[in-house]
Short mmCIF file of C-alpha atoms in Angstrom, two decimals:
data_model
loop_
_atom_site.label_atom_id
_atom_site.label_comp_id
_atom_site.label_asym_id
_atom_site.label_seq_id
_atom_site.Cartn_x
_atom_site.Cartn_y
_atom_site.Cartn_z
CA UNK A 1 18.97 86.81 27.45
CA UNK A 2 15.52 85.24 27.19
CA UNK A 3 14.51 87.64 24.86
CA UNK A 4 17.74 86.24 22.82
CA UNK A 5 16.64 83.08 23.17
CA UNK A 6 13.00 83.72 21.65
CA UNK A 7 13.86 85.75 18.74
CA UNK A 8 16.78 83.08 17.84
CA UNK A 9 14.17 80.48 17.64
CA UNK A 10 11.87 82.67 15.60
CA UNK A 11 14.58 83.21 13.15
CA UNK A 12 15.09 79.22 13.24
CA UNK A 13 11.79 78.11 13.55
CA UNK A 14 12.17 76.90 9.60
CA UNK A 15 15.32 74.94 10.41
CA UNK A 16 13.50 73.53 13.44
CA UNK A 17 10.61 72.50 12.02
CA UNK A 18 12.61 70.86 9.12
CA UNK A 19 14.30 68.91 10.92
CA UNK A 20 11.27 67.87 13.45
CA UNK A 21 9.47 66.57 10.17
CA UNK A 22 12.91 64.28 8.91
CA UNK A 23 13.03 62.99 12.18
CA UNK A 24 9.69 62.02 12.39
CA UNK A 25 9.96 60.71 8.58
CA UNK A 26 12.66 58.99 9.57
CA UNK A 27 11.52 56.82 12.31
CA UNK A 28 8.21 56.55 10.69
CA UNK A 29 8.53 55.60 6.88
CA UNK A 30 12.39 55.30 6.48
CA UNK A 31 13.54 52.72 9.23
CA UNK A 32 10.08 50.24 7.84
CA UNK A 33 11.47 51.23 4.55
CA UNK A 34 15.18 49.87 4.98
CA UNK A 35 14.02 46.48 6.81
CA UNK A 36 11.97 46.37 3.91
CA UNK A 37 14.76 46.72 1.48
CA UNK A 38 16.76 44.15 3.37
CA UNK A 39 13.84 41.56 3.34
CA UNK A 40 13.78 42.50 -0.72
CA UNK A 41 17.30 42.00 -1.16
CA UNK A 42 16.87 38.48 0.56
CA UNK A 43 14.28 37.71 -1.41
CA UNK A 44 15.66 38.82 -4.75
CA UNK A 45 18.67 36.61 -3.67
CA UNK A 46 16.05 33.78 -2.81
CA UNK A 47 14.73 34.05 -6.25
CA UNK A 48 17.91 34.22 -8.39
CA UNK A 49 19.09 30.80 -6.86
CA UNK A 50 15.74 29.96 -7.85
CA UNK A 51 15.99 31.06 -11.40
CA UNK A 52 19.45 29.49 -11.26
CA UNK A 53 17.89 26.09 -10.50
CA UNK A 54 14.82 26.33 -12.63
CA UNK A 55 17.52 27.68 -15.48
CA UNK A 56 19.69 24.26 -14.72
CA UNK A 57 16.63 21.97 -14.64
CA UNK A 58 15.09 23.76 -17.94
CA UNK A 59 18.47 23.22 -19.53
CA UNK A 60 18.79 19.68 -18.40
CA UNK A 61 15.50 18.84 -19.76
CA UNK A 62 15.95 20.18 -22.79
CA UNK A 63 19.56 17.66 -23.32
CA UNK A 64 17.09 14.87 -23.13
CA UNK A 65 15.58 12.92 -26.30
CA UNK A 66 12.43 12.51 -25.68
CA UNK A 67 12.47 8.72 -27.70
CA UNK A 68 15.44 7.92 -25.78
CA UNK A 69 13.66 8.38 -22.35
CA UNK A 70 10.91 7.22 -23.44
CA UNK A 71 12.60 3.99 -24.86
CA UNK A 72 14.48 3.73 -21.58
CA UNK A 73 11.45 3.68 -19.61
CA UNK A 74 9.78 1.02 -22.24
CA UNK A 75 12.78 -0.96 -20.88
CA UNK A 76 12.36 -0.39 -17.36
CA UNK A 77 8.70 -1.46 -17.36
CA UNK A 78 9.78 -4.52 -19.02
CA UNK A 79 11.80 -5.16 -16.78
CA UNK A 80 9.21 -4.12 -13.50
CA UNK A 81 5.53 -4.07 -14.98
CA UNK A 82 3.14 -1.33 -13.80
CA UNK A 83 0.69 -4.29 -13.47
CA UNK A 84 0.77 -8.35 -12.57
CA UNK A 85 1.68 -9.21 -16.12
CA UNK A 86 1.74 -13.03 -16.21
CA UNK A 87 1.87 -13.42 -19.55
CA UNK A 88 5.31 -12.84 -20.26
CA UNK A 89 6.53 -14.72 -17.52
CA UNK A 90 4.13 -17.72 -18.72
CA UNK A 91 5.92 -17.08 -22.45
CA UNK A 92 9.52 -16.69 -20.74
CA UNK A 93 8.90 -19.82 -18.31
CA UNK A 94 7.44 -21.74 -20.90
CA UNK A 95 10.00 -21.10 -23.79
CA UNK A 96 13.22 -21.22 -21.72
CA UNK A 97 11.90 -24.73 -20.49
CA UNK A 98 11.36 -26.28 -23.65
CA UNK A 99 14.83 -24.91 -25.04
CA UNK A 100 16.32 -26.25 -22.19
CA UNK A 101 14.59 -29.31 -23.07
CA UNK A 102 12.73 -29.37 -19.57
CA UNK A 103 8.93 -31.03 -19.14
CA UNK A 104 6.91 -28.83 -17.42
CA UNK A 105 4.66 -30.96 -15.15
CA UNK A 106 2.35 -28.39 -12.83
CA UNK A 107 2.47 -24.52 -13.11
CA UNK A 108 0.57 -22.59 -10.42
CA UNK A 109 -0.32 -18.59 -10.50
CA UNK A 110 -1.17 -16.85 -7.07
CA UNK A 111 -1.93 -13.38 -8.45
CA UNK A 112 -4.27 -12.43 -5.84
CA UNK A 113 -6.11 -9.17 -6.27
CA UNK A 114 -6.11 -9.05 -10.14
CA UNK A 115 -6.42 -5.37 -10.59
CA UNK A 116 -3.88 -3.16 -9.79
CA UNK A 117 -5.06 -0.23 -9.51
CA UNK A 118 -5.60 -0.45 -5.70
CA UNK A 119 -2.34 -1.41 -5.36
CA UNK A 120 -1.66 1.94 -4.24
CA UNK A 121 1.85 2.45 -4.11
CA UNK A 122 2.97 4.24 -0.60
CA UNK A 123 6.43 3.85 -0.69
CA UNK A 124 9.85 4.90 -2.34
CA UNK A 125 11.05 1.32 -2.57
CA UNK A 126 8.63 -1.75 -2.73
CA UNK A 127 9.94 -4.75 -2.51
CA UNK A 128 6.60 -5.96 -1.28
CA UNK A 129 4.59 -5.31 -4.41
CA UNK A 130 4.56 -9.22 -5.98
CA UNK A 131 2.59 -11.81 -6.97
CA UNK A 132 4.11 -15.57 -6.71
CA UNK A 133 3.83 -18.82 -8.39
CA UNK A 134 5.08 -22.22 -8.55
CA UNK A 135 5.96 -24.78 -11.38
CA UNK A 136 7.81 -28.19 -11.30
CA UNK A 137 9.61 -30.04 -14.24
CA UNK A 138 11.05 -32.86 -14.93
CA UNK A 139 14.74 -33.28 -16.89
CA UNK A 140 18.36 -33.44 -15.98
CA UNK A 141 20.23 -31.19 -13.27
CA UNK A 142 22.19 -29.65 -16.03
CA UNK A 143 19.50 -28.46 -17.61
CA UNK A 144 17.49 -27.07 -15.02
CA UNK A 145 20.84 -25.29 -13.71
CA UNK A 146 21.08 -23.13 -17.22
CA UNK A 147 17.06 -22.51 -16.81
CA UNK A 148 17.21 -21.06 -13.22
CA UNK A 149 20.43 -19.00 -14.86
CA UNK A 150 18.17 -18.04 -17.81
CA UNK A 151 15.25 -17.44 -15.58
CA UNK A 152 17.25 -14.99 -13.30
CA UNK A 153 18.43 -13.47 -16.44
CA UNK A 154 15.59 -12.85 -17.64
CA UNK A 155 12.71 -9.57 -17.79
CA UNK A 156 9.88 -9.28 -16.34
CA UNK A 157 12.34 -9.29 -13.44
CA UNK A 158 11.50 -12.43 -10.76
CA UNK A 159 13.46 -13.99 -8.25
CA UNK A 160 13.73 -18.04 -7.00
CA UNK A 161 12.52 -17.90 -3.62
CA UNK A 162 12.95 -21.66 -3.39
CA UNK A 163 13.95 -24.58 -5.47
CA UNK A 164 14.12 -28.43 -4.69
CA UNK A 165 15.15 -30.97 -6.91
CA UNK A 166 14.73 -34.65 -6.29
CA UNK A 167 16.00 -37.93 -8.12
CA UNK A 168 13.51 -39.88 -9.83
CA UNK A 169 15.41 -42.90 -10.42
CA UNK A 170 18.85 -44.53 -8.67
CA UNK A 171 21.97 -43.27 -10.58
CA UNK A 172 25.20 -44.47 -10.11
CA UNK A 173 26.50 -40.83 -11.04
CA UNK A 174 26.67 -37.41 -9.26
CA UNK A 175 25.04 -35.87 -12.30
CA UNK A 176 20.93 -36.25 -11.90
CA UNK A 177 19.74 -37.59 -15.35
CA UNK A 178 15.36 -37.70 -14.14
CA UNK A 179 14.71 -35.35 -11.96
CA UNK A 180 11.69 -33.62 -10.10
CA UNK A 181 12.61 -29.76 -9.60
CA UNK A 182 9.95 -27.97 -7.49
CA UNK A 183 10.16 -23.95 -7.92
CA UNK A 184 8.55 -21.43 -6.14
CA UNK A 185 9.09 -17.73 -7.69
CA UNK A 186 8.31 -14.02 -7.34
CA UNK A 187 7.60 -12.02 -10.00
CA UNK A 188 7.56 -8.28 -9.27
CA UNK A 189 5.23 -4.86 -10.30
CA UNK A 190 5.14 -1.54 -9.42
CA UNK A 191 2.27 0.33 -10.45
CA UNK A 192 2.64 4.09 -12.10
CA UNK A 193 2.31 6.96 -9.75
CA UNK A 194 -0.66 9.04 -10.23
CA UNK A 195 1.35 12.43 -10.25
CA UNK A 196 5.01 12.80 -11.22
CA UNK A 197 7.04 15.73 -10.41
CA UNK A 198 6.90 19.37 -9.55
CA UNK A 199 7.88 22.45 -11.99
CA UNK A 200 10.18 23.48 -8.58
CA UNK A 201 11.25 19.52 -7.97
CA UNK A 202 14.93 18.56 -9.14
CA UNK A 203 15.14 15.73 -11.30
CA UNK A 204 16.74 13.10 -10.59
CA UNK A 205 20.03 12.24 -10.74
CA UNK A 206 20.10 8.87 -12.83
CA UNK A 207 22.39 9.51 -15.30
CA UNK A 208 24.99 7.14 -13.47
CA UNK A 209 23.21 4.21 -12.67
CA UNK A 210 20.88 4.32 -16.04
CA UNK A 211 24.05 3.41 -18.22
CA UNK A 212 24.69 0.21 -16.05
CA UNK A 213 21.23 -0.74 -15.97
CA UNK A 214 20.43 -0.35 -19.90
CA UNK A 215 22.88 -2.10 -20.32
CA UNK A 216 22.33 -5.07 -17.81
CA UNK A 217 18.91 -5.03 -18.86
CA UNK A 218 18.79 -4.60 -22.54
CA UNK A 219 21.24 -7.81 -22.73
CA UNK A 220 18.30 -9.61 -20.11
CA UNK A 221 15.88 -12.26 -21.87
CA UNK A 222 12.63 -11.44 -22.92
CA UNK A 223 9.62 -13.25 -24.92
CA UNK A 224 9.71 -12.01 -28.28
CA UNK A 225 5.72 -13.71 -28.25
CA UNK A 226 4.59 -11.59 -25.20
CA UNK A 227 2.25 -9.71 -27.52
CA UNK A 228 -0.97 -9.12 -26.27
CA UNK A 229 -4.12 -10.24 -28.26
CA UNK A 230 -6.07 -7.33 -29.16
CA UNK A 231 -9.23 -8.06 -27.27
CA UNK A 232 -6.98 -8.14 -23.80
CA UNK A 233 -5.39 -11.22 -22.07
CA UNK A 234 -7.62 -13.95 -22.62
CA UNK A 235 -6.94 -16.83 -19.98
CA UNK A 236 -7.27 -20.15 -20.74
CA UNK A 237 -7.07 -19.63 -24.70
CA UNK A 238 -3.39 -20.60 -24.95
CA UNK A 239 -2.81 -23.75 -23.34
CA UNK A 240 0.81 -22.68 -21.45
CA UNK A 241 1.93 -26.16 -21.64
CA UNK A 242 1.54 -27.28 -25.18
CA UNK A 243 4.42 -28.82 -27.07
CA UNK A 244 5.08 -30.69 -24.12
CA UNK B 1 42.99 101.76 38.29
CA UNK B 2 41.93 99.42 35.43
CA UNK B 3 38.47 99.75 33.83
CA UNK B 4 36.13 97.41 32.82
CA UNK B 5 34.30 98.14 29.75
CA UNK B 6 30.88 96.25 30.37
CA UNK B 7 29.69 97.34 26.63
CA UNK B 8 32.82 95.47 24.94
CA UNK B 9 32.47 92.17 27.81
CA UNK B 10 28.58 91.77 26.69
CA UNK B 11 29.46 92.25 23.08
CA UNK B 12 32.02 89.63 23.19
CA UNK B 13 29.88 87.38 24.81
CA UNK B 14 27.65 87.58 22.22
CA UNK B 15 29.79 87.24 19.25
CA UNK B 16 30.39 83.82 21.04
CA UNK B 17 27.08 82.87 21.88
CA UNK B 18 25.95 83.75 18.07
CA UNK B 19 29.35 81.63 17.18
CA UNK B 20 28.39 78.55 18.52
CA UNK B 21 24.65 79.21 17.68
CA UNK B 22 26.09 79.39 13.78
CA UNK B 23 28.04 76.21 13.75
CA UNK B 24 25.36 73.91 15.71
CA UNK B 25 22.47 75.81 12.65
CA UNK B 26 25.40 74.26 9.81
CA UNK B 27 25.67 70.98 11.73
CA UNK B 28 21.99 70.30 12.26
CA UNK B 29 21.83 71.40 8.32
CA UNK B 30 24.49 68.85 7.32
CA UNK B 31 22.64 66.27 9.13
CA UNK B 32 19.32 67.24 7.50
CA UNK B 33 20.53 67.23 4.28
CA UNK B 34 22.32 63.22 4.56
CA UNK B 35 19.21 62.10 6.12
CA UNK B 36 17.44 63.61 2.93
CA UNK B 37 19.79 62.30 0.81
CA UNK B 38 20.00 58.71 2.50
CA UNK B 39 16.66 58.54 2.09
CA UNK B 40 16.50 59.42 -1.30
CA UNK B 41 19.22 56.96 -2.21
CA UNK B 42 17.35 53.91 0.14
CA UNK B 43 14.38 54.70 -1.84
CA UNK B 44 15.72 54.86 -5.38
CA UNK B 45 17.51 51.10 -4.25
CA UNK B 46 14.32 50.49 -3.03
CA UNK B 47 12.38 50.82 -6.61
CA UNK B 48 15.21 49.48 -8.23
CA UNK B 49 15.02 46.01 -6.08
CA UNK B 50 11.35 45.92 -6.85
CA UNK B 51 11.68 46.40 -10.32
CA UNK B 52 14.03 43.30 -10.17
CA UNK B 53 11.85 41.69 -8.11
CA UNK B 54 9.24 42.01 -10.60
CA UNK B 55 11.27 40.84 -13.37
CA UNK B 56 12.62 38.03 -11.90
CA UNK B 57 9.02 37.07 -11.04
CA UNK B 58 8.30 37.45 -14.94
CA UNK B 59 11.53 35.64 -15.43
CA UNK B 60 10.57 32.80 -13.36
CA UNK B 61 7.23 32.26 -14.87
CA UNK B 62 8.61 31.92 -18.04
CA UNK B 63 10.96 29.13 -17.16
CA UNK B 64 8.21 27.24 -15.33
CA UNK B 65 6.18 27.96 -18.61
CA UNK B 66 9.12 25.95 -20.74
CA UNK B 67 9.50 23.44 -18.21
CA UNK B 68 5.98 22.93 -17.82
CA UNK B 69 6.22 22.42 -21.91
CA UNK B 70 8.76 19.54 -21.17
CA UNK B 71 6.83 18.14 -18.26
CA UNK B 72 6.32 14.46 -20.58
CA UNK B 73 9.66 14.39 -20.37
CA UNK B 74 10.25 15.04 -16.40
CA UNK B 75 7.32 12.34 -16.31
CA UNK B 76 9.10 9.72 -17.56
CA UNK B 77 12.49 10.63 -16.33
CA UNK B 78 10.93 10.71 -13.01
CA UNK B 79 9.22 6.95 -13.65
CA UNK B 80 12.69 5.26 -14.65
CA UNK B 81 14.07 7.05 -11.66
CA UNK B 82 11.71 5.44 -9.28
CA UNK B 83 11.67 1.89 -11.17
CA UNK B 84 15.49 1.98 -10.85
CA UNK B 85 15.25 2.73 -7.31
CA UNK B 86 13.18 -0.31 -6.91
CA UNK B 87 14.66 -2.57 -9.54
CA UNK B 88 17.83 -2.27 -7.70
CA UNK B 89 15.61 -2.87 -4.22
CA UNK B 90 14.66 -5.89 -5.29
CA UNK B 91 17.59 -7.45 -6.55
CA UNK B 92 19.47 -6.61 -3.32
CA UNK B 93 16.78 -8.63 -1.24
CA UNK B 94 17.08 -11.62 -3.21
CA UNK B 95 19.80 -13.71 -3.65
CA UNK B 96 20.55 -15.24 -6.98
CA UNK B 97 20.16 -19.20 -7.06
CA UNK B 98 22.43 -20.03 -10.16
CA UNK B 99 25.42 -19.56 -8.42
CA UNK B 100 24.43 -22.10 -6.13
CA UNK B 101 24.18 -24.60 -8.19
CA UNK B 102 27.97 -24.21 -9.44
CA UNK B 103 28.65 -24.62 -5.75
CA UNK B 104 27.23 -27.45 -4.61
CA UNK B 105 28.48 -29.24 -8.01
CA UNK B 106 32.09 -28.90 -6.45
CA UNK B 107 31.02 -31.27 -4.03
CA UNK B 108 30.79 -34.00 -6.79
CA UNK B 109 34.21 -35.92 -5.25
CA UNK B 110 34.14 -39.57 -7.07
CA UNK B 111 31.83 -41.73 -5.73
CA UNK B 112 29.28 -39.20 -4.68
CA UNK B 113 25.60 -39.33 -5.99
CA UNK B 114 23.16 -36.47 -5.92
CA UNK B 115 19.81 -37.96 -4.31
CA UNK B 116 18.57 -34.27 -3.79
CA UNK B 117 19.26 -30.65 -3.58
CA UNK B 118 17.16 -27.92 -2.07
CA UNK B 119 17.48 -24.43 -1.89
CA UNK B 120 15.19 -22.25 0.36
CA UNK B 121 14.55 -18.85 0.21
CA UNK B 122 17.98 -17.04 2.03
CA UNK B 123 21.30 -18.41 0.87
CA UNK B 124 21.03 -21.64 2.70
CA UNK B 125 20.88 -24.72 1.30
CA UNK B 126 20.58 -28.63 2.03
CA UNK B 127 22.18 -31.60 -0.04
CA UNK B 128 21.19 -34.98 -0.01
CA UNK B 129 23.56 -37.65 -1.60
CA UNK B 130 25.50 -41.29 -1.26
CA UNK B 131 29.07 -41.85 -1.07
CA UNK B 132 30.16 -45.10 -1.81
CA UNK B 133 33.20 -46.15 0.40
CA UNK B 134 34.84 -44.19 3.26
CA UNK B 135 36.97 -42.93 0.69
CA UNK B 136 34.47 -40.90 -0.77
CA UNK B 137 33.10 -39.58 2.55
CA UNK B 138 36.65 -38.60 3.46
CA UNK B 139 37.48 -36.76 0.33
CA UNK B 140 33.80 -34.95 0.62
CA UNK B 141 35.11 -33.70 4.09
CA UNK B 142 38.19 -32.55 2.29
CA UNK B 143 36.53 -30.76 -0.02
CA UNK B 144 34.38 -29.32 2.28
CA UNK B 145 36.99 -27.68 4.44
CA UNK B 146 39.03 -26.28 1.82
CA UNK B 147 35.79 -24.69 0.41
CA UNK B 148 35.29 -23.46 3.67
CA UNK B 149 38.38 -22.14 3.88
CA UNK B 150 38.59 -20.37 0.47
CA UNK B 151 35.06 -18.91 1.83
CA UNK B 152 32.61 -19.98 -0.94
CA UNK B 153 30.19 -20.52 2.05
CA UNK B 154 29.92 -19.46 5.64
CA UNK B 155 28.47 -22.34 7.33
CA UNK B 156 28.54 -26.53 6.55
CA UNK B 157 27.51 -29.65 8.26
CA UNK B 158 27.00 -32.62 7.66
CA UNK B 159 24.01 -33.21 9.24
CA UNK B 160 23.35 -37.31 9.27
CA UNK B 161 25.74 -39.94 7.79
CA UNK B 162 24.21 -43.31 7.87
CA UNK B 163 24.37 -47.08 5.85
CA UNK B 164 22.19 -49.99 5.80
CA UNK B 165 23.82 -53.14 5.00
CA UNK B 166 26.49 -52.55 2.13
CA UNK B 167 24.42 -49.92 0.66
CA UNK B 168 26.03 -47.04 -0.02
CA UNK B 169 26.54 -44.19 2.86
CA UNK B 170 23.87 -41.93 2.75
CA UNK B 171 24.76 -38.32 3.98
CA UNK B 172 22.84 -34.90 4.15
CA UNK B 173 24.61 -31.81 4.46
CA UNK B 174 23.59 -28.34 5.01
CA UNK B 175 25.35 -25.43 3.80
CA UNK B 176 24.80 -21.27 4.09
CA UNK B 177 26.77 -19.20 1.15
#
């Protein structure tokens, strides 16, 4: 029987040592081999959503007009400067006052740190980022109501943070014909970030809100004058409240 | 007497020993050849995947490559995005003043005269005026509460109602939209 035994694994010893060798093969390349597969597999599936969402943003991209955007911003920064930009809201203050056939008496800038560019901006939304200044006129209540309206419908965007009006003289009516109004006013920035997006970033979803806002905005007031001279802002050439 | 034929017994023994040794040779055979052959098919999925791998790489570069072409574009749509963002920031913190003043001008009941109107920063506000009879005071009050009650403004008082001699009542009143 033992003799059996030895010369049937002689006459198998082929078989035997075939199937030694897949076994070890098996356990040694093949089962590191099929996690590997399954970690490619995830990653291919990784990379086509990927592709998907690059493919999405590339085609998105590509549906924009480059003028229109770049109109859209021109608006936008009208409306929030990158900078303290006083001179528009000088021209703005200073023409919607006269047309509104107010004096101006006293006009006061607080702009602080003149230079932006250390106005680093650290957060999504700034409120903070502002520079404020006062003025006071004399005229009737009427008129100064329609000039705050104007005012607050106007671009560079600013906001009354106070406003006092006092009678100058004894009227027997409600209406206030001579006046003192007192404002005090915020005029906002928000300097350009240094980098702006990522190939892998989404863009953002604006299309919504933008349509609304172009066109609250494009209707908003703005000084046709605020044209810079072409040596830079020089203060103290224009006297802000001539024609008065 | 029955015999027993050892030759035929030892034989037959064999024949099923040799059986059995036949059948477990064809299975371990059969297995050899699907673990072969699953193998061969993990690897051939396995090039495949890494060929698509690879060209999805190639794939993906090219797309950054066009979107890095358009990047003035995601620039700028990125910029209005933020400005929006902070545009409409701003205009929820502050509150807008010209309404006010078509408020408080409901408060102009006959009689009434504006000395002077302040508004601070917040939605409150503080009139100063004269009312000439107790007529006039009574239909301010009037006009007052039904304001209050159509909810134009949260809060009013009148704050000090005084008269020297036969001047004319002089009132302050403070009101919150």
């Amino acid at each position: 029987m033992k003799k059996q035994l030895i010369d049937l694994l002689k006459e198998n010893v082929l078989l035997i040592f075939a199937t030694v060798l897949i076994l070890f093969l098996f356990s040694l390349i093949f089962v590191p081999k099929i996690k590997a597969f399954l970690g490619l597999q995830k990653e291919i599936k990784a990379q086509q959503t990927k592709i998907d969402k690059l493919s999405n943003k590339l085609n998105e991209l590509n549906s924009y007009s480059k003028a229109d955007l770049q109109s859209n911003l021109d608006l936008f920064i009208k409306v929030l400067p990158v900078e303290k930009d006083f001179y528009p809201i000088m021209t703005n203050v200073k023409n919607i006052f006269s047309q509104e056939e107010l004096s101006l008496l006293d006009f006061q800038f607080n702009l602080g740190q003149v230079s932006t560019q250390s106005a680093q901006k650290n957060k999504k939304t700034n409120t903070e980022n502002f520079f404020s200044f006062k003025l006071s006129a004399f005229g009737n209540i009427e008129n100064f109501e329609k000039a705050v309206v104007r005012l607050e419908n106007s671009i560079p965007l600013l906001s009354i943070d106070s406003l006092k009006i006092q009678n100058e003289s004894s009227s027997a009516s409600a209406i206030l014909n001579n006046c003192t109004g007192a404002l005090s006013l915020k005029s906002y920035y928000m300097p350009l970030s240094v980098s702006l997006g990522q190939v892998d970033k989404d863009l953002p979803k604006i299309s919504g809100s933008l349509k609304s806002f172009l066109d609250k905005y494009s209707a908003y007031e703005y000084p046709v004058e605020a044209i810079y001279p072409a040596e830079g802002i020089i203060v103290g050439k224009e006297n802000p409240f001539s024609g008065y | 007497m029955k015999e027993i034929n050892l030759i035929n017994t030892q034989r037959n023994k064999l024949f099923g020993f040799y059986q059995k040794v036949r059948i477990i040779k064809t299975i371990i055979m059969g297995l050899d050849l699907l673990l072969i052959l699953v193998m061969g098919l993990v690897f051939l999925f396995y090039s495949i995947s890494a060929k698509k791998l690879a060209a999805n790489e190639s794939k993906m570069r090219l797309i950054k490559e066009e979107i890095n072409k358009l990047n003035e574009n995601e620039s700028i749509l990125i910029a209005t995005n933020e400005r929006i963002i902070n545009i409409e920031a701003i205009t929820k913190a502050s509150s807008p003043k010209a309404d006010l003043f078509s408020l408080i001008k409901l408060f102009f009941v006959p009689g009434f005269s504006l000395t002077s109107l302040e508004v601070s920063s917040g939605k409150s506000s503080s009139i100063v005026g004269t009312c000439v009879d107790t007529q006039c005071l009574f239909n301010l009050n009037s006009k007052a509460e039904e304001l209050k009650e159509k909810k134009f403004f949260s809060e009013f008082s009148i704050d000090n109602t005084s008269r020297k001699d036969s001047d004319p009542y002089e009132i302050k009143i403070s009101l919150k939209q």
